[in-house]
CSV table of C-alpha atoms in Angstrom, one decimal:
chain,number,residue,atom,x,y,z
A,872,MET,CA,-24.7,82.6,-52.3
A,873,PRO,CA,-27.8,84.6,-50.4
A,874,ALA,CA,-26.2,83.1,-46.9
A,875,ARG,CA,-23.0,85.0,-47.1
A,876,ALA,CA,-24.3,88.4,-48.2
A,877,SER,CA,-23.8,91.1,-45.0
A,878,ASP,CA,-27.2,93.0,-43.9
A,879,ARG,CA,-24.6,96.3,-45.3
A,880,ALA,CA,-24.5,94.2,-48.8
A,881,VAL,CA,-27.8,93.7,-49.0
A,882,GLY,CA,-28.9,97.2,-48.2
A,883,ARG,CA,-26.4,98.5,-50.7
A,884,LEU,CA,-27.8,96.2,-53.3
A,885,SER,CA,-31.4,97.5,-52.3
A,886,LEU,CA,-30.1,101.3,-52.7
A,887,TYR,CA,-28.4,100.2,-56.3
A,888,ARG,CA,-31.6,98.7,-57.4
A,889,ARG,CA,-33.7,102.2,-56.5
A,890,LEU,CA,-30.8,104.1,-58.3
A,891,LEU,CA,-31.0,102.2,-61.6
A,892,SER,CA,-34.8,102.2,-61.3
A,893,ASN,CA,-34.6,106.1,-61.3
A,894,LEU,CA,-32.7,105.7,-64.6
A,895,LEU,CA,-35.4,103.7,-66.3
A,896,GLY,CA,-37.1,105.5,-69.1
A,897,THR,CA,-34.4,108.5,-69.2
A,898,GLY,CA,-32.7,106.2,-72.2
A,899,VAL,CA,-29.7,105.2,-70.1
A,900,GLU,CA,-29.2,101.5,-70.8
A,901,PHE,CA,-26.0,100.8,-69.5
A,902,ILE,CA,-23.7,102.2,-66.5
A,903,TYR,CA,-20.1,101.5,-65.8
A,904,SER,CA,-19.6,100.6,-62.3
A,905,HIS,CA,-18.0,103.9,-61.2
A,906,GLU,CA,-21.2,105.8,-62.6
A,907,LEU,CA,-22.9,103.5,-60.2
A,908,ALA,CA,-20.6,104.0,-57.5
A,909,ALA,CA,-20.9,107.6,-58.0
A,910,ARG,CA,-24.8,107.9,-57.5
A,911,ALA,CA,-24.5,105.4,-54.4
A,912,GLY,CA,-21.7,107.5,-52.8
A,913,MET,CA,-19.1,104.5,-52.6
A,914,THR,CA,-16.3,103.1,-54.5
A,915,ALA,CA,-16.4,101.0,-57.7
A,916,VAL,CA,-14.6,98.4,-56.1
A,917,GLN,CA,-17.4,98.0,-53.3
A,918,VAL,CA,-20.1,98.4,-56.1
A,919,ARG,CA,-18.3,95.7,-58.4
A,920,ARG,CA,-17.8,93.5,-55.2
A,921,ASP,CA,-21.6,93.7,-54.2
A,922,ILE,CA,-22.8,93.0,-57.6
A,923,MET,CA,-21.0,89.9,-57.8
A,924,LEU,CA,-23.1,88.4,-55.2
A,925,VAL,CA,-26.1,88.7,-57.4
A,926,GLY,CA,-24.1,86.8,-60.0
A,927,TYR,CA,-24.5,89.5,-62.9
A,928,VAL,CA,-21.5,90.3,-65.2
A,929,GLY,CA,-21.3,93.3,-67.2
A,930,THR,CA,-19.5,93.8,-70.6
A,931,PRO,CA,-16.1,95.2,-70.1
A,932,THR,CA,-17.0,97.6,-73.1
A,933,LYS,CA,-20.1,98.9,-72.2
A,934,GLY,CA,-20.4,98.1,-68.5
A,935,TYR,CA,-23.6,96.8,-67.1
A,936,SER,CA,-27.2,96.5,-68.6
A,937,VAL,CA,-29.5,98.5,-66.4
A,938,HIS,CA,-32.4,96.3,-66.9
A,939,GLN,CA,-30.4,93.3,-66.6
A,940,LEU,CA,-28.8,94.7,-63.6
A,941,ILE,CA,-32.2,95.3,-62.2
A,942,ALA,CA,-33.4,92.0,-62.8
A,943,SER,CA,-30.5,90.0,-61.6
A,944,ILE,CA,-31.0,92.1,-57.9
A,945,ARG,CA,-34.7,91.5,-57.9
A,946,HIS,CA,-34.0,87.5,-58.4
A,947,PHE,CA,-31.4,88.1,-55.5
A,948,LEU,CA,-33.3,90.2,-53.0
A,949,ASP,CA,-36.8,89.4,-53.6
A,950,ALA,CA,-39.5,86.4,-53.0
A,951,PRO,CA,-40.1,84.7,-56.4
A,952,GLN,CA,-43.9,85.6,-55.1
A,953,PRO,CA,-45.4,88.9,-53.4
A,954,GLU,CA,-44.7,88.8,-49.9
A,955,GLY,CA,-46.9,89.9,-47.2
A,956,VAL,CA,-45.7,91.8,-44.2
A,957,ALA,CA,-47.7,92.6,-40.8
A,958,MET,CA,-47.6,95.7,-38.6
A,959,VAL,CA,-48.2,95.8,-34.9
A,960,GLY,CA,-49.5,99.2,-33.5
A,961,ILE,CA,-51.8,101.5,-35.6
A,962,GLY,CA,-51.3,104.9,-33.5
A,963,ASN,CA,-49.9,107.9,-35.3
A,964,LEU,CA,-46.5,106.3,-36.5
A,965,GLY,CA,-48.5,103.3,-37.7
A,966,ARG,CA,-50.9,104.9,-39.8
A,967,ALA,CA,-48.1,106.9,-41.0
A,968,ILE,CA,-45.9,104.0,-41.9
A,969,LEU,CA,-49.1,102.5,-43.5
A,970,ALA,CA,-49.7,105.8,-45.5
A,971,TYR,CA,-46.1,105.6,-46.7
A,972,PHE,CA,-45.9,102.0,-48.0
A,973,ALA,CA,-49.5,101.5,-49.5
A,974,GLY,CA,-48.9,100.8,-52.8
A,975,GLN,CA,-45.1,101.3,-52.8
A,976,ARG,CA,-43.7,98.0,-53.8
A,977,PRO,CA,-46.1,95.2,-55.5
A,978,ASN,CA,-43.5,92.7,-54.2
A,979,LEU,CA,-43.7,93.8,-50.6
A,980,SER,CA,-46.8,95.1,-48.9
A,981,ILE,CA,-48.6,95.3,-45.6
A,982,VAL,CA,-51.2,93.0,-45.4
A,983,ALA,CA,-52.3,92.5,-41.7
A,984,ALA,CA,-51.9,94.8,-38.9
A,985,PHE,CA,-52.4,93.9,-35.2
A,986,ASP,CA,-53.2,96.2,-32.3
A,987,VAL,CA,-54.5,95.7,-29.1
A,988,ASP,CA,-57.2,98.5,-29.3
A,989,ALA,CA,-60.8,97.0,-29.7
A,990,ASP,CA,-61.9,99.9,-31.6
A,991,LYS,CA,-59.0,99.2,-34.5
A,992,VAL,CA,-59.9,95.8,-35.1
A,993,ASN,CA,-61.4,94.7,-37.6
A,994,ARG,CA,-60.9,98.1,-39.5
A,995,VAL,CA,-59.3,98.8,-42.7
A,996,THR,CA,-56.6,101.6,-43.0
A,997,TYR,CA,-55.0,102.1,-46.0
A,998,GLY,CA,-55.9,98.9,-47.6
A,999,CYS,CA,-54.7,97.2,-44.3
A,1000,ARG,CA,-57.1,94.9,-42.0
A,1001,CYS,CA,-56.3,95.2,-38.3
A,1002,TYR,CA,-56.6,91.8,-36.5
A,1003,PRO,CA,-56.9,91.4,-32.3
A,1004,MET,CA,-53.1,90.2,-31.4
A,1005,GLU,CA,-54.8,86.8,-30.4
A,1006,ASP,CA,-55.6,86.0,-34.0
A,1007,ALA,CA,-51.4,86.5,-34.6
A,1008,ALA,CA,-50.4,82.5,-35.0
A,1009,ARG,CA,-53.2,82.0,-37.2
A,1010,VAL,CA,-53.2,85.3,-39.6
A,1011,LEU,CA,-49.3,84.8,-39.9
A,1012,ALA,CA,-49.5,81.4,-41.0
A,1013,GLU,CA,-52.5,81.7,-43.4
A,1014,ASN,CA,-50.5,84.7,-45.0
A,1015,ALA,CA,-46.5,83.1,-44.7
A,1016,ILE,CA,-45.9,86.0,-43.2
A,1017,LYS,CA,-42.4,86.2,-41.5
A,1018,THR,CA,-41.5,90.1,-41.4
A,1019,LEU,CA,-43.1,92.3,-38.8
A,1020,ILE,CA,-43.0,96.2,-38.8
A,1021,VAL,CA,-43.3,97.4,-35.3
A,1022,ALA,CA,-44.9,100.6,-34.3
A,1023,VAL,CA,-46.0,100.1,-30.8
A,1024,PRO,CA,-44.8,102.1,-27.5
A,1025,ALA,CA,-41.4,101.5,-26.3
A,1026,GLY,CA,-42.7,99.9,-23.3
A,1027,GLU,CA,-44.4,97.6,-25.4
A,1028,ALA,CA,-42.3,96.4,-27.9
A,1029,GLN,CA,-40.5,93.6,-26.3
A,1030,ARG,CA,-43.7,92.0,-24.8
A,1031,VAL,CA,-45.4,92.3,-28.4
A,1032,VAL,CA,-42.2,91.2,-30.2
A,1033,ASP,CA,-41.7,88.0,-28.0
A,1034,SER,CA,-45.4,87.0,-28.8
A,1035,MET,CA,-45.0,87.7,-32.6
A,1036,VAL,CA,-41.6,85.6,-32.8
A,1037,ALA,CA,-43.5,82.4,-31.1
A,1038,ALA,CA,-46.0,83.3,-33.6
A,1039,GLY,CA,-43.9,83.0,-36.6
A,1040,ILE,CA,-41.9,86.4,-37.2
A,1041,ARG,CA,-38.1,86.1,-38.4
A,1042,GLY,CA,-37.5,89.4,-39.4
A,1043,VAL,CA,-38.5,92.7,-37.6
A,1044,LEU,CA,-38.1,96.2,-38.7
A,1045,ASN,CA,-38.5,98.0,-35.4
A,1046,PHE,CA,-39.9,102.1,-35.0
A,1047,ALA,CA,-40.1,101.7,-31.0
A,1048,PRO,CA,-37.4,103.4,-29.4
A,1049,ALA,CA,-36.4,100.2,-27.5
A,1050,ARG,CA,-33.6,97.7,-27.7
A,1051,LEU,CA,-35.5,94.1,-28.8
A,1052,ARG,CA,-33.7,90.8,-27.5
A,1053,VAL,CA,-34.4,88.3,-29.9
A,1054,PRO,CA,-33.3,84.7,-30.8
A,1055,ALA,CA,-30.1,84.4,-33.1
A,1056,SER,CA,-32.5,83.1,-35.8
A,1057,VAL,CA,-34.4,86.6,-35.9
A,1058,TYR,CA,-33.4,89.8,-37.9
A,1059,VAL,CA,-34.2,93.2,-36.4
A,1060,GLU,CA,-33.3,96.5,-37.8
A,1061,ASP,CA,-33.9,99.9,-35.9
A,1062,ILE,CA,-35.4,103.0,-37.1
A,1063,ASP,CA,-35.4,105.4,-34.5
A,1064,MET,CA,-36.9,109.0,-36.3
A,1065,THR,CA,-36.4,110.9,-33.0
A,1066,THR,CA,-32.8,110.0,-32.5
A,1067,SER,CA,-31.9,110.7,-35.9
A,1068,LEU,CA,-33.6,113.9,-35.9
A,1069,GLU,CA,-31.5,115.0,-32.4
A,1070,LYS,CA,-28.1,113.9,-34.2
A,1071,VAL,CA,-28.6,116.0,-37.2
A,1072,ALA,CA,-29.8,119.1,-35.0
A,1073,PHE,CA,-27.2,118.4,-33.1
A,1074,PHE,CA,-24.7,118.4,-35.5
A,1075,ALA,CA,-26.4,121.5,-37.3
A,1076,ARG,CA,-25.5,123.6,-34.6
A,1077,ARG,CA,-21.9,122.9,-34.4
A,1078,GLN,CA,-19.2,124.7,-36.9
A,1079,SER,CA,-17.4,121.6,-37.7
A,1080,PRO,CA,-18.6,118.5,-39.3
A,1081,ALA,CA,-19.3,115.4,-37.2
A,1082,GLU,CA,-16.7,113.0,-36.6
A,1083,LYS,CA,-17.9,109.7,-38.4
A,1084,GLY,CA,-17.6,106.5,-36.1
B,1441,MET,CA,-16.5,118.5,-25.4
B,1442,PRO,CA,-19.4,118.5,-27.9
B,1443,ALA,CA,-17.0,119.1,-30.9
B,1444,ARG,CA,-15.6,115.5,-30.2
B,1445,ALA,CA,-18.7,113.6,-30.0
B,1446,SER,CA,-18.8,111.1,-32.9
B,1447,ASP,CA,-22.4,110.7,-34.6
B,1448,ARG,CA,-22.8,107.3,-33.0
B,1449,ALA,CA,-22.1,108.8,-29.4
B,1450,VAL,CA,-24.9,111.4,-30.0
B,1451,GLY,CA,-27.3,108.7,-31.3
B,1452,ARG,CA,-26.6,106.4,-28.0
B,1453,LEU,CA,-26.9,109.5,-25.6
B,1454,SER,CA,-30.2,110.2,-27.2
B,1455,LEU,CA,-31.2,106.7,-26.9
B,1456,TYR,CA,-30.2,106.5,-23.1
B,1457,ARG,CA,-32.2,109.7,-22.5
B,1458,ARG,CA,-35.2,107.9,-24.1
B,1459,LEU,CA,-34.5,105.0,-21.9
B,1460,LEU,CA,-34.1,106.9,-18.9
B,1461,SER,CA,-37.6,108.7,-19.6
B,1462,ASN,CA,-39.1,105.8,-19.6
B,1463,LEU,CA,-38.0,105.2,-16.0
B,1464,LEU,CA,-39.4,108.3,-15.0
B,1465,GLY,CA,-42.8,107.6,-12.9
B,1466,THR,CA,-41.9,104.4,-12.3
B,1467,GLY,CA,-39.8,104.8,-8.7
B,1468,VAL,CA,-36.5,104.3,-10.0
B,1469,GLU,CA,-34.2,107.0,-9.0
B,1470,PHE,CA,-31.0,105.6,-9.5
B,1471,ILE,CA,-29.5,102.9,-12.1
B,1472,TYR,CA,-26.2,101.9,-12.6
B,1473,SER,CA,-24.2,101.8,-15.9
B,1474,HIS,CA,-25.1,98.1,-16.3
B,1475,GLU,CA,-28.4,98.3,-15.9
B,1476,LEU,CA,-28.6,101.3,-18.7
B,1477,ALA,CA,-26.1,99.1,-20.8
B,1478,ALA,CA,-28.4,96.2,-21.0
B,1479,ARG,CA,-31.6,98.0,-21.5
B,1480,ALA,CA,-29.7,99.7,-24.6
B,1481,GLY,CA,-27.8,96.5,-25.6
B,1482,MET,CA,-24.7,98.0,-25.0
B,1483,THR,CA,-21.7,97.3,-22.8
B,1484,ALA,CA,-21.5,99.0,-19.6
B,1485,VAL,CA,-17.9,100.1,-20.4
B,1486,GLN,CA,-19.5,101.9,-23.6
B,1487,VAL,CA,-22.3,103.6,-21.4
B,1488,ARG,CA,-19.6,105.0,-19.0
B,1489,ARG,CA,-17.4,106.5,-21.7
B,1490,ASP,CA,-20.4,108.1,-23.6
B,1491,ILE,CA,-21.8,109.6,-20.2
B,1492,MET,CA,-18.3,110.9,-19.5
B,1493,LEU,CA,-19.1,113.1,-22.7
B,1494,VAL,CA,-22.0,114.9,-21.0
B,1495,GLY,CA,-20.0,115.6,-17.9
B,1496,TYR,CA,-22.1,113.5,-15.7
B,1497,VAL,CA,-20.4,111.6,-12.5
B,1498,GLY,CA,-22.8,109.3,-10.8
B,1499,THR,CA,-21.9,107.8,-7.1
B,1500,PRO,CA,-20.1,104.4,-6.8
B,1501,THR,CA,-22.7,103.4,-4.5
B,1502,LYS,CA,-26.1,104.3,-6.2
B,1503,GLY,CA,-25.1,104.5,-9.9
B,1504,TYR,CA,-26.7,107.6,-11.9
B,1505,SER,CA,-29.3,109.7,-10.7
B,1506,VAL,CA,-31.9,109.2,-13.3
B,1507,HIS,CA,-33.1,112.7,-13.1
B,1508,GLN,CA,-29.7,114.1,-13.1
B,1509,LEU,CA,-28.2,112.2,-15.9
B,1510,ILE,CA,-31.5,112.9,-18.1
B,1511,ALA,CA,-30.7,116.8,-17.4
B,1512,SER,CA,-26.9,116.6,-18.1
B,1513,ILE,CA,-28.0,115.0,-21.7
B,1514,ARG,CA,-30.7,117.5,-22.2
B,1515,HIS,CA,-27.6,120.2,-21.5
B,1516,PHE,CA,-25.3,118.7,-24.1
B,1517,LEU,CA,-27.8,117.6,-26.8
B,1518,ASP,CA,-30.6,120.2,-26.9
B,1519,ALA,CA,-30.0,124.4,-27.6
B,1520,PRO,CA,-30.7,126.1,-24.8
B,1521,GLN,CA,-34.1,127.3,-26.4
B,1522,PRO,CA,-36.7,125.3,-28.4
B,1523,GLU,CA,-35.3,125.3,-31.7
B,1524,GLY,CA,-37.5,125.2,-35.2
B,1525,VAL,CA,-36.9,122.6,-38.0
B,1526,ALA,CA,-38.1,122.7,-41.5
B,1527,MET,CA,-39.0,120.1,-43.8
B,1528,VAL,CA,-39.7,120.0,-47.5
B,1529,GLY,CA,-42.0,118.1,-49.4
B,1530,ILE,CA,-45.5,117.6,-48.4
B,1531,GLY,CA,-46.2,114.7,-50.3
B,1532,ASN,CA,-47.5,111.2,-48.4
B,1533,LEU,CA,-44.3,110.6,-46.8
B,1534,GLY,CA,-44.1,114.4,-45.5
B,1535,ARG,CA,-47.2,114.1,-44.0
B,1536,ALA,CA,-46.3,111.3,-42.7
B,1537,ILE,CA,-43.5,112.6,-41.0
B,1538,LEU,CA,-45.3,115.9,-39.7
B,1539,ALA,CA,-47.9,113.4,-38.1
B,1540,TYR,CA,-45.0,111.8,-36.2
B,1541,PHE,CA,-43.1,114.3,-35.2
B,1542,ALA,CA,-46.2,116.8,-34.2
B,1543,GLY,CA,-46.2,117.7,-30.6
B,1544,GLN,CA,-43.6,115.1,-29.9
B,1545,ARG,CA,-40.9,117.1,-28.5
B,1546,PRO,CA,-40.9,120.6,-27.5
B,1547,ASN,CA,-37.4,121.3,-27.7
B,1548,LEU,CA,-37.2,120.4,-31.4
B,1549,SER,CA,-40.3,120.8,-33.8
B,1550,ILE,CA,-41.0,121.5,-37.4
B,1551,VAL,CA,-41.9,125.0,-37.8
B,1552,ALA,CA,-41.9,125.5,-41.5
B,1553,ALA,CA,-42.6,123.3,-44.6
B,1554,PHE,CA,-42.0,124.1,-48.1
B,1555,ASP,CA,-43.2,122.6,-51.5
B,1556,VAL,CA,-43.2,123.5,-55.1
B,1557,ASP,CA,-46.8,122.7,-55.5
B,1558,ALA,CA,-48.6,126.1,-55.2
B,1559,ASP,CA,-51.9,124.4,-54.1
B,1560,LYS,CA,-49.9,123.5,-51.0
B,1561,VAL,CA,-48.4,126.4,-50.3
B,1562,ASN,CA,-49.9,128.7,-47.3
B,1563,ARG,CA,-51.8,125.5,-46.2
B,1564,VAL,CA,-51.4,124.4,-42.5
B,1565,THR,CA,-50.8,120.5,-42.0
B,1566,TYR,CA,-50.3,119.3,-38.4
B,1567,GLY,CA,-49.8,123.1,-37.3
B,1568,CYS,CA,-46.9,123.5,-39.5
B,1569,ARG,CA,-47.5,126.1,-42.4
B,1570,CYS,CA,-46.1,125.4,-45.9
B,1571,TYR,CA,-44.2,128.1,-47.8
B,1572,PRO,CA,-43.1,128.3,-51.5
B,1573,MET,CA,-39.2,127.2,-52.1
B,1574,GLU,CA,-38.6,131.0,-52.9
B,1575,ASP,CA,-39.2,132.0,-49.6
B,1576,ALA,CA,-36.5,129.7,-47.9
B,1577,ALA,CA,-33.8,131.9,-47.1
B,1578,ARG,CA,-35.8,134.6,-45.4
B,1579,VAL,CA,-37.8,131.8,-43.6
B,1580,LEU,CA,-34.8,129.9,-42.4
B,1581,ALA,CA,-33.4,133.1,-41.0
B,1582,GLU,CA,-36.4,134.4,-39.1
B,1583,ASN,CA,-37.2,131.0,-37.6
B,1584,ALA,CA,-32.9,130.5,-37.2
B,1585,ILE,CA,-33.3,127.2,-38.5
B,1586,LYS,CA,-30.5,125.1,-39.6
B,1587,THR,CA,-32.1,121.3,-39.4
B,1588,LEU,CA,-34.1,120.2,-42.9
B,1589,ILE,CA,-35.9,117.3,-43.0
B,1590,VAL,CA,-35.9,116.1,-46.7
B,1591,ALA,CA,-39.2,113.9,-48.1
B,1592,VAL,CA,-39.1,114.9,-51.6
B,1593,PRO,CA,-39.0,112.2,-54.4
B,1594,ALA,CA,-35.3,111.1,-55.3
B,1595,GLY,CA,-34.9,112.9,-58.5
B,1596,GLU,CA,-35.3,116.2,-56.9
B,1597,ALA,CA,-33.6,115.6,-53.6
B,1598,GLN,CA,-30.5,117.0,-54.7
B,1599,ARG,CA,-31.6,120.0,-56.5
B,1600,VAL,CA,-33.7,120.9,-53.4
B,1601,VAL,CA,-30.7,120.2,-50.7
B,1602,ASP,CA,-28.4,122.4,-53.2
B,1603,SER,CA,-30.8,125.7,-52.7
B,1604,MET,CA,-31.6,124.8,-48.8
B,1605,VAL,CA,-27.8,124.7,-47.8
B,1606,ALA,CA,-27.4,127.9,-50.0
B,1607,ALA,CA,-30.2,129.5,-47.8
B,1608,GLY,CA,-28.7,128.6,-44.4
B,1609,ILE,CA,-29.5,124.5,-43.7
B,1610,ARG,CA,-26.2,122.8,-41.6
B,1611,GLY,CA,-28.0,119.2,-41.2
B,1612,VAL,CA,-30.1,117.1,-42.8
B,1613,LEU,CA,-32.4,114.2,-42.2
B,1614,ASN,CA,-32.6,112.7,-45.8
B,1615,PHE,CA,-35.7,110.3,-46.3
B,1616,ALA,CA,-35.2,110.4,-50.2
B,1617,PRO,CA,-33.8,107.4,-51.4
B,1618,ALA,CA,-30.8,109.4,-52.9
B,1619,ARG,CA,-27.2,110.0,-51.8
B,1620,LEU,CA,-26.9,113.6,-51.3
B,1621,ARG,CA,-23.8,115.9,-51.8
B,1622,VAL,CA,-23.3,118.4,-49.6
B,1623,PRO,CA,-19.9,120.6,-48.4
B,1624,ALA,CA,-18.1,119.0,-45.4
B,1625,SER,CA,-20.0,121.6,-43.0
B,1626,VAL,CA,-23.3,120.1,-43.7
B,1627,TYR,CA,-24.4,116.7,-41.7
B,1628,VAL,CA,-26.5,113.9,-43.5
B,1629,GLU,CA,-28.2,111.1,-42.0
B,1630,ASP,CA,-30.5,108.8,-44.1
B,1631,ILE,CA,-33.5,107.4,-43.2
B,1632,ASP,CA,-34.6,104.4,-45.8
B,1633,MET,CA,-37.7,102.9,-45.1
B,1634,THR,CA,-38.3,101.1,-48.0
B,1635,THR,CA,-34.3,99.6,-48.1
B,1636,SER,CA,-34.5,98.6,-44.5
B,1637,LEU,CA,-38.0,96.7,-45.1
B,1638,GLU,CA,-36.3,94.9,-47.9
B,1639,LYS,CA,-33.5,94.2,-45.9
B,1640,VAL,CA,-35.7,92.8,-43.1
B,1641,ALA,CA,-37.7,90.6,-45.6
B,1642,PHE,CA,-34.5,89.3,-47.3
B,1643,PHE,CA,-32.9,87.8,-44.0
B,1644,ALA,CA,-36.5,86.9,-42.7
B,1645,ARG,CA,-36.5,84.3,-45.4
B,1646,ARG,CA,-33.2,82.7,-44.7
B,1647,GLN,CA,-32.9,80.2,-41.9
B,1648,SER,CA,-29.8,81.5,-40.9
B,1649,PRO,CA,-29.0,84.8,-39.3
B,1650,ALA,CA,-27.4,87.8,-40.9
B,1651,GLU,CA,-24.0,88.4,-40.9
B,1652,LYS,CA,-23.4,91.7,-39.4
B,1653,GLY,CA,-21.0,93.6,-40.9
């Protein structure tokens, strides 16, 4: 059942779908769990356990049907209808994120942006209109938006997220280098590109590999 | 000693530095471990343990000096000289990443890009010149580059990383939705923005919070 899926399992299912989608058009129609595991950098046991979550069972002789497994993951992960996402902060980072996601996945797309800068309001960037912050509750409700991408400076992130949660947001993808405090009903995932680059550069300078943990 | 730092500890130190840097200019000169912990969303014990790694000891009465702690983390995390980073893949994602990092941190900057597209070679994007792939070994050596950002499509990532590792790369920040196989001496960190957004949207749709794990 969806409610029992851990956040890591959901992330892995998303990855499996992407790896499987790469196989479409290559002529590969079936894949064994150990083959998918090798591509995903995991164990076959992990892959089988994750795929049990989506309720799909392959055949022992041929493995998983690529098409059917993609469809099962889609049914599990995606909303039945295309879903809108909001973004707050249209600076360098916000524009970069809009450019990246523009046209990526028809089922999940950024349909509204918010910014405090009056010059940005009502402009359309990569197909996405920018609204004033005070319209958030109305715009989120009209578009049934529950998911927010945060691309404001660190010092503004908490205040902005507080008001967006009050306006109806239930999931936050946070690019601001700040730890957000949210109610338990709100899910937060952080992407901190600067910290990640600093980590990689640090370990690239060492001779010995990093100790994971 | 640096060799004993785990990748998570290095990530946390990078975060502490960013949180401390936000305090510069606010008049706050000292901070206790529990205050820094609250800002970082961690326990004070964790913060004290991490900061022991960088060899800085605050005073029991006043806590950590913000300036001295930033300097100690810098000494631990950063190379003594400004360091160059390379990027491969100058598509939408690559340009977005260049835009984000351009001018961000003088100590770590993207100084060379690579692409297979002849039209992109020798162009300068956000101050960064694009070279042909076959010049990688020379350009990496001349600029003492050990760190690579990967922004190529998933299907090309492994091949590109193999050749870049052969050319001298020792750390990879991978934005391609592909699991990379690298020698044990090479450190890899993955950022998968699409998977992260799918996860957030999934949990935003649920009533109950995600089970972490």
